[in-house]
């Protein structure tokens, strides 16, 4: 299995900033497998969305990353990318869509036995339910 995750947490922010500086090129010209979009931290995703107003592009890159992760069988990278998609939608105010992707992240974290990622997914689900005003579910997820 080819490993995608290079633990380069800031690459997403730098890559998106450099793309904006050199002009728009189609995403098909970029090879997401050589990038580290899926493992960028949620703080990096938020920074790109907030500072560069590039939310839709972040989502597009992460979807390409997920496709490539599936092709090479990198479940960990796929799960991280789902979590970052959830965080991207959360940052954009689409809390229902955030919940959808955080649930996918949670499912994969459980599947691969990654308790750390599982805990992060529970926390993110709790935060999304809180923003939707479903305080009972928010408390449930934050207590898991």
Coordinates of C-alpha atoms in Angstrom, one line a residue, residues 2-141:
X2 CA 1.4 3.4 -0.9
X3 CA 1.2 5.8 2.0
X4 CA -0.2 9.2 1.4
X5 CA 0.2 10.8 4.9
X6 CA 3.5 12.7 5.1
X7 CA 2.6 14.5 8.3
X8 CA 3.3 17.8 6.7
X9 CA 0.6 19.8 8.5
X10 CA 1.0 23.1 6.8
X11 CA 1.3 22.0 3.2
X12 CA -2.4 22.6 2.4
X13 CA -2.2 26.2 3.4
X14 CA 1.0 26.8 1.5
X15 CA -0.1 25.0 -1.6
X16 CA -3.4 26.8 -1.8
X17 CA -1.7 30.1 -1.3
X18 CA 0.8 29.4 -4.0
X19 CA -1.9 28.3 -6.4
X20 CA -3.7 31.6 -5.9
X21 CA -0.4 33.5 -6.6
X22 CA 0.4 31.7 -9.9
X23 CA -3.2 31.8 -11.2
X24 CA -5.9 29.3 -11.5
X25 CA -5.1 25.9 -13.0
X26 CA -7.6 23.1 -13.2
X27 CA -7.4 20.6 -10.3
X28 CA -7.0 17.8 -12.8
X29 CA -3.5 19.2 -13.6
X30 CA -2.5 18.7 -9.9
X31 CA -1.6 15.3 -8.5
X32 CA -3.3 15.2 -5.1
X33 CA -1.5 11.9 -4.3
X34 CA 1.8 13.8 -4.0
X35 CA 0.2 16.4 -1.8
X36 CA -0.8 16.1 1.8
X37 CA -4.3 17.6 1.7
X38 CA -5.9 14.8 3.7
X39 CA -3.6 15.1 6.8
X40 CA -3.5 18.8 7.1
X41 CA -4.7 19.7 10.6
X42 CA -8.2 21.2 11.1
X43 CA -6.4 24.4 12.1
X44 CA -4.7 24.6 8.7
X45 CA -8.1 24.0 6.9
X46 CA -9.7 26.7 9.0
X47 CA -6.7 29.1 8.2
X48 CA -7.0 28.6 4.5
X49 CA -10.8 29.1 4.6
X50 CA -10.6 32.1 6.9
X51 CA -7.5 33.9 5.5
X52 CA -7.7 33.1 1.8
X53 CA -11.5 32.6 1.4
X54 CA -10.8 29.3 -0.4
X55 CA -13.4 27.0 1.2
X56 CA -14.8 25.6 -2.0
X57 CA -11.3 24.9 -3.3
X58 CA -10.3 23.2 -0.1
X59 CA -13.4 20.9 -0.4
X60 CA -12.6 20.2 -4.0
X61 CA -9.0 19.2 -3.2
X62 CA -10.1 17.1 -0.2
X63 CA -12.5 15.2 -2.5
X64 CA -9.7 14.5 -5.0
X65 CA -7.5 13.4 -2.1
X66 CA -10.2 11.0 -0.9
X67 CA -10.5 9.5 -4.4
X68 CA -6.7 8.9 -4.6
X69 CA -6.6 7.5 -1.0
X70 CA -9.3 5.0 -1.9
X71 CA -7.4 4.0 -5.1
X72 CA -4.2 3.2 -3.1
X73 CA -6.0 1.8 -0.1
X74 CA -4.9 4.4 2.4
X75 CA -7.8 4.2 4.9
X76 CA -6.1 6.4 7.5
X77 CA -5.6 9.2 4.9
X78 CA -9.1 8.8 3.7
X79 CA -10.5 9.1 7.2
X80 CA -8.4 12.2 8.0
X81 CA -9.6 13.8 4.8
X82 CA -13.2 13.1 5.7
X83 CA -12.6 14.7 9.1
X84 CA -11.1 17.8 7.3
X85 CA -14.1 17.9 5.0
X86 CA -16.3 17.9 8.0
X87 CA -14.2 20.7 9.5
X88 CA -14.4 22.7 6.2
X89 CA -18.2 22.5 6.1
X90 CA -18.3 23.4 9.8
X91 CA -16.2 26.5 9.1
X92 CA -18.5 27.4 6.2
X93 CA -21.5 27.1 8.5
X94 CA -23.0 23.9 6.9
X95 CA -23.3 21.9 10.1
X96 CA -25.5 19.1 8.7
X97 CA -22.9 18.4 6.0
X98 CA -20.2 18.6 8.6
X99 CA -21.9 15.9 10.6
X100 CA -22.1 13.7 7.5
X101 CA -18.4 13.9 7.0
X102 CA -17.4 13.6 10.7
X103 CA -19.5 10.4 10.8
X104 CA -17.5 9.0 7.9
X105 CA -14.3 10.0 9.7
X106 CA -15.6 8.2 12.8
X107 CA -16.5 5.1 10.9
X108 CA -13.1 4.8 9.4
X109 CA -11.3 5.6 12.7
X110 CA -13.2 2.7 14.3
X111 CA -12.5 0.5 11.4
X112 CA -8.7 1.0 11.5
X113 CA -8.6 1.1 15.3
X114 CA -7.4 4.7 15.6
X115 CA -8.7 5.8 19.0
X116 CA -7.1 9.3 18.8
X117 CA -9.0 10.0 15.5
X118 CA -12.1 8.4 16.9
X119 CA -12.0 10.8 19.9
X120 CA -11.5 13.8 17.5
X121 CA -14.5 12.7 15.4
X122 CA -16.7 12.5 18.5
X123 CA -15.6 15.9 19.6
X124 CA -16.2 17.4 16.2
X125 CA -19.7 15.8 16.0
X126 CA -20.5 17.3 19.4
X127 CA -19.5 20.7 18.3
X128 CA -21.6 20.5 15.1
X129 CA -24.7 19.3 17.0
X130 CA -24.1 22.2 19.5
X131 CA -24.1 24.7 16.6
X132 CA -27.4 23.1 15.4
X133 CA -28.9 23.7 18.8
X134 CA -29.2 19.9 19.6
X135 CA -27.6 20.2 23.0
X136 CA -28.5 16.7 24.1
X137 CA -26.7 15.1 21.2
X138 CA -23.8 17.6 21.7
X139 CA -23.3 16.5 25.3
X140 CA -23.6 12.8 24.3
X141 CA -20.8 13.1 21.7

